[in-house]
């Protein structure tokens, strides 16, 4: 599982190399499935000179690395992957890769199965999605008996500490209660 890579154009070559090394280790260890928990980009709202977000060089670099890794990927967008009102998140172009499945708010309600693994994606909710986010009961209903059930989230957990001064408060955007998540019955 990977998350929060926060790619930036300024250090793209180095960041792509780190992901290549991680991919090589995954191949060595016979990893069958890669889960990506959001925030591939540092700021997907940074547009290139043609008005595309994120810059095409970042998308191309990500596609090149995925082609080299040659493993199936299930990904969800994070808060840093949001772009504009018309284009919900910057991971959408990666879904054209044959080994990549992107679970966003349009597809996340349908679990993705890969062999004996059942993945339920919960992307970062945009402000208009907060009211419609999954309840624990809805998540529980998506579990598959006899499979390894994984809930892949990019969310804040109420009570978790961001640092020694600040904790996530009840009612925060995208916040889930730890007690509710523990009671889901998912394996991971």
mmCIF file of C-alpha atoms in Angstrom:
data_model
loop_
_atom_site.group_PDB
_atom_site.id
_atom_site.type_symbol
_atom_site.label_atom_id
_atom_site.label_comp_id
_atom_site.label_asym_id
_atom_site.label_seq_id
_atom_site.Cartn_x
_atom_site.Cartn_y
_atom_site.Cartn_z
ATOM 1 C CA UNK A 1 0.000 0.000 0.000
ATOM 2 C CA UNK A 2 1.220 3.482 -0.900
ATOM 3 C CA UNK A 3 -0.185 6.922 -0.182
ATOM 4 C CA UNK A 4 0.688 10.579 0.129
ATOM 5 C CA UNK A 5 3.490 10.696 -2.431
ATOM 6 C CA UNK A 6 2.740 14.395 -3.104
ATOM 7 C CA UNK A 7 4.526 14.608 -6.464
ATOM 8 C CA UNK A 8 5.655 18.069 -7.551
ATOM 9 C CA UNK A 9 7.015 19.169 -10.898
ATOM 10 C CA UNK A 10 10.122 20.618 -9.235
ATOM 11 C CA UNK A 11 11.348 17.212 -8.016
ATOM 12 C CA UNK A 12 9.473 14.915 -10.389
ATOM 13 C CA UNK A 13 12.501 12.949 -11.614
ATOM 14 C CA UNK A 14 13.593 12.069 -8.063
ATOM 15 C CA UNK A 15 10.065 11.210 -6.988
ATOM 16 C CA UNK A 16 9.535 8.937 -10.006
ATOM 17 C CA UNK A 17 12.827 7.184 -9.223
ATOM 18 C CA UNK A 18 11.693 6.502 -5.650
ATOM 19 C CA UNK A 19 8.485 4.943 -6.957
ATOM 20 C CA UNK A 20 10.495 2.863 -9.457
ATOM 21 C CA UNK A 21 12.628 1.497 -6.609
ATOM 22 C CA UNK A 22 9.490 0.707 -4.609
ATOM 23 C CA UNK A 23 8.083 -1.051 -7.677
ATOM 24 C CA UNK A 24 11.259 -3.130 -8.050
ATOM 25 C CA UNK A 25 10.966 -4.214 -4.414
ATOM 26 C CA UNK A 26 7.312 -5.098 -4.962
ATOM 27 C CA UNK A 27 8.244 -7.306 -7.924
ATOM 28 C CA UNK A 28 11.012 -8.978 -5.879
ATOM 29 C CA UNK A 29 8.542 -9.720 -3.093
ATOM 30 C CA UNK A 30 5.897 -10.983 -5.542
ATOM 31 C CA UNK A 31 3.367 -8.336 -4.559
ATOM 32 C CA UNK A 32 0.187 -9.111 -6.489
ATOM 33 C CA UNK A 33 -1.771 -5.887 -5.952
ATOM 34 C CA UNK A 34 -0.824 -2.301 -5.147
ATOM 35 C CA UNK A 35 -3.244 -0.137 -3.195
ATOM 36 C CA UNK A 36 -2.784 3.609 -3.493
ATOM 37 C CA UNK A 37 -4.507 5.694 -0.832
ATOM 38 C CA UNK A 38 -4.509 9.135 -2.449
ATOM 39 C CA UNK A 39 -2.454 12.314 -2.755
ATOM 40 C CA UNK A 40 -0.296 11.320 -5.704
ATOM 41 C CA UNK A 41 0.171 15.028 -6.414
ATOM 42 C CA UNK A 42 1.115 17.834 -4.058
ATOM 43 C CA UNK A 43 -1.277 20.280 -5.664
ATOM 44 C CA UNK A 44 -3.319 19.094 -8.617
ATOM 45 C CA UNK A 45 -4.734 22.600 -8.983
ATOM 46 C CA UNK A 46 -1.432 23.774 -10.471
ATOM 47 C CA UNK A 47 -2.119 24.038 -14.184
ATOM 48 C CA UNK A 48 0.371 23.700 -17.009
ATOM 49 C CA UNK A 49 0.712 26.381 -19.700
ATOM 50 C CA UNK A 50 -2.097 24.719 -21.701
ATOM 51 C CA UNK A 51 -4.544 24.897 -18.795
ATOM 52 C CA UNK A 52 -4.400 21.172 -18.009
ATOM 53 C CA UNK A 53 -4.206 20.056 -14.407
ATOM 54 C CA UNK A 54 -1.953 18.563 -13.263
ATOM 55 C CA UNK A 55 0.814 19.240 -15.748
ATOM 56 C CA UNK A 56 1.018 16.568 -18.444
ATOM 57 C CA UNK A 57 4.625 15.819 -17.484
ATOM 58 C CA UNK A 58 3.437 14.597 -14.080
ATOM 59 C CA UNK A 59 0.723 12.381 -15.591
ATOM 60 C CA UNK A 60 3.173 10.967 -18.161
ATOM 61 C CA UNK A 61 5.760 10.247 -15.455
ATOM 62 C CA UNK A 62 3.159 8.423 -13.359
ATOM 63 C CA UNK A 63 1.986 6.393 -16.374
ATOM 64 C CA UNK A 64 5.588 5.480 -17.269
ATOM 65 C CA UNK A 65 6.326 4.252 -13.745
ATOM 66 C CA UNK A 66 3.102 2.220 -13.633
ATOM 67 C CA UNK A 67 4.036 0.591 -16.945
ATOM 68 C CA UNK A 68 7.410 -0.408 -15.477
ATOM 69 C CA UNK A 69 5.944 -1.808 -12.262
ATOM 70 C CA UNK A 70 3.549 -4.076 -14.200
ATOM 71 C CA UNK A 71 1.280 -4.769 -11.220
ATOM 72 C CA UNK A 72 -2.437 -4.066 -10.835
ATOM 73 C CA UNK A 73 -3.169 -0.862 -8.920
ATOM 74 C CA UNK A 74 -6.362 0.168 -7.145
ATOM 75 C CA UNK A 75 -6.264 3.871 -6.306
ATOM 76 C CA UNK A 76 -8.440 6.479 -4.650
ATOM 77 C CA UNK A 77 -8.026 10.249 -4.922
ATOM 78 C CA UNK A 78 -6.958 12.284 -1.920
ATOM 79 C CA UNK A 79 -7.595 15.913 -1.046
ATOM 80 C CA UNK A 80 -4.439 17.037 -2.898
ATOM 81 C CA UNK A 81 -5.623 15.236 -6.058
ATOM 82 C CA UNK A 82 -8.723 17.442 -6.424
ATOM 83 C CA UNK A 83 -8.648 19.740 -9.427
ATOM 84 C CA UNK A 84 -11.659 21.725 -10.602
ATOM 85 C CA UNK A 85 -15.424 21.555 -10.480
ATOM 86 C CA UNK A 86 -15.608 19.975 -13.939
ATOM 87 C CA UNK A 87 -12.739 17.506 -13.455
ATOM 88 C CA UNK A 88 -13.161 15.967 -10.017
ATOM 89 C CA UNK A 89 -9.641 14.624 -9.479
ATOM 90 C CA UNK A 90 -6.272 14.346 -11.160
ATOM 91 C CA UNK A 91 -6.060 10.539 -11.055
ATOM 92 C CA UNK A 92 -8.673 10.168 -13.815
ATOM 93 C CA UNK A 93 -6.103 10.046 -16.672
ATOM 94 C CA UNK A 94 -4.310 7.158 -14.947
ATOM 95 C CA UNK A 95 -7.451 5.014 -15.226
ATOM 96 C CA UNK A 96 -6.716 4.617 -18.941
ATOM 97 C CA UNK A 97 -3.803 2.345 -17.972
ATOM 98 C CA UNK A 98 -4.987 -1.292 -18.288
ATOM 99 C CA UNK A 99 -3.707 -2.248 -14.820
ATOM 100 C CA UNK A 100 -5.123 0.773 -12.958
ATOM 101 C CA UNK A 101 -8.553 1.039 -11.358
ATOM 102 C CA UNK A 102 -9.420 4.428 -9.872
ATOM 103 C CA UNK A 103 -12.232 4.419 -7.332
ATOM 104 C CA UNK A 104 -13.766 7.858 -7.074
ATOM 105 C CA UNK A 105 -17.145 8.997 -5.813
ATOM 106 C CA UNK A 106 -18.766 7.724 -9.015
ATOM 107 C CA UNK A 107 -17.398 4.169 -8.660
ATOM 108 C CA UNK A 108 -16.392 3.694 -5.018
ATOM 109 C CA UNK A 109 -19.704 2.185 -3.968
ATOM 110 C CA UNK A 110 -18.852 -0.889 -6.041
ATOM 111 C CA UNK A 111 -16.134 -2.960 -4.388
ATOM 112 C CA UNK A 112 -13.314 -4.149 -6.631
ATOM 113 C CA UNK A 113 -12.251 -7.736 -6.332
ATOM 114 C CA UNK A 114 -8.792 -8.983 -7.203
ATOM 115 C CA UNK A 115 -8.424 -12.688 -6.543
ATOM 116 C CA UNK A 116 -9.200 -13.252 -2.872
ATOM 117 C CA UNK A 117 -9.103 -9.531 -2.046
ATOM 118 C CA UNK A 118 -12.193 -7.303 -1.869
ATOM 119 C CA UNK A 119 -11.278 -3.578 -1.904
ATOM 120 C CA UNK A 120 -13.772 -0.902 -0.906
ATOM 121 C CA UNK A 121 -12.471 2.556 -1.794
ATOM 122 C CA UNK A 122 -13.416 5.634 0.211
ATOM 123 C CA UNK A 123 -11.886 8.691 -1.493
ATOM 124 C CA UNK A 124 -11.445 12.048 0.158
ATOM 125 C CA UNK A 125 -14.839 13.749 0.112
ATOM 126 C CA UNK A 126 -15.166 17.123 -1.509
ATOM 127 C CA UNK A 127 -17.373 19.547 0.473
ATOM 128 C CA UNK A 128 -20.455 18.660 -1.585
ATOM 129 C CA UNK A 129 -19.877 14.942 -0.926
ATOM 130 C CA UNK A 130 -19.609 15.163 2.851
ATOM 131 C CA UNK A 131 -23.334 14.734 3.402
ATOM 132 C CA UNK A 132 -23.357 11.693 1.135
ATOM 133 C CA UNK A 133 -20.271 9.904 2.416
ATOM 134 C CA UNK A 134 -20.520 6.273 3.391
ATOM 135 C CA UNK A 135 -21.918 5.375 6.755
ATOM 136 C CA UNK A 136 -20.358 2.465 8.645
ATOM 137 C CA UNK A 137 -23.472 0.383 7.878
ATOM 138 C CA UNK A 138 -23.074 1.049 4.142
ATOM 139 C CA UNK A 139 -19.404 0.082 4.270
ATOM 140 C CA UNK A 140 -20.230 -3.074 6.216
ATOM 141 C CA UNK A 141 -22.760 -4.073 3.542
ATOM 142 C CA UNK A 142 -19.966 -4.084 0.927
ATOM 143 C CA UNK A 143 -17.842 -6.683 2.718
ATOM 144 C CA UNK A 144 -17.469 -10.014 0.900
ATOM 145 C CA UNK A 145 -17.575 -13.190 3.003
ATOM 146 C CA UNK A 146 -14.606 -15.475 2.415
ATOM 147 C CA UNK A 147 -12.447 -12.676 0.961
ATOM 148 C CA UNK A 148 -9.765 -10.495 2.505
ATOM 149 C CA UNK A 149 -11.766 -7.270 2.949
ATOM 150 C CA UNK A 150 -9.773 -4.054 2.682
ATOM 151 C CA UNK A 151 -11.241 -0.584 3.197
ATOM 152 C CA UNK A 152 -8.946 1.824 1.339
ATOM 153 C CA UNK A 153 -9.532 5.330 2.713
ATOM 154 C CA UNK A 154 -8.150 8.802 2.412
ATOM 155 C CA UNK A 155 -9.904 10.323 5.391
ATOM 156 C CA UNK A 156 -9.398 11.945 8.722
ATOM 157 C CA UNK A 157 -10.034 9.839 11.803
ATOM 158 C CA UNK A 158 -11.755 11.729 14.614
ATOM 159 C CA UNK A 159 -9.431 11.965 17.599
ATOM 160 C CA UNK A 160 -6.293 11.146 15.610
ATOM 161 C CA UNK A 161 -3.460 13.574 16.206
ATOM 162 C CA UNK A 162 -2.084 15.585 13.316
ATOM 163 C CA UNK A 163 0.739 16.756 15.510
ATOM 164 C CA UNK A 164 1.225 17.283 19.223
ATOM 165 C CA UNK A 165 -0.963 20.412 19.173
ATOM 166 C CA UNK A 166 -3.855 19.541 16.903
ATOM 167 C CA UNK A 167 -6.282 16.628 16.801
ATOM 168 C CA UNK A 168 -9.070 15.953 14.283
ATOM 169 C CA UNK A 169 -12.366 17.183 15.700
ATOM 170 C CA UNK A 170 -15.775 15.519 15.355
ATOM 171 C CA UNK A 171 -17.553 16.935 12.295
ATOM 172 C CA UNK A 172 -14.373 17.753 10.357
ATOM 173 C CA UNK A 173 -14.594 17.378 6.590
ATOM 174 C CA UNK A 174 -14.210 13.710 5.799
ATOM 175 C CA UNK A 175 -13.772 12.683 9.433
ATOM 176 C CA UNK A 176 -14.737 9.164 10.471
ATOM 177 C CA UNK A 177 -14.911 7.925 14.036
ATOM 178 C CA UNK A 178 -12.270 5.309 14.873
ATOM 179 C CA UNK A 179 -14.855 3.285 16.821
ATOM 180 C CA UNK A 180 -17.059 3.037 13.714
ATOM 181 C CA UNK A 181 -14.151 1.900 11.549
ATOM 182 C CA UNK A 182 -13.065 -0.717 14.096
ATOM 183 C CA UNK A 183 -16.613 -2.138 14.147
ATOM 184 C CA UNK A 184 -16.835 -2.591 10.380
ATOM 185 C CA UNK A 185 -15.583 -6.144 10.343
ATOM 186 C CA UNK A 186 -13.059 -5.485 7.551
ATOM 187 C CA UNK A 187 -9.731 -7.287 7.704
ATOM 188 C CA UNK A 188 -7.658 -4.176 6.879
#
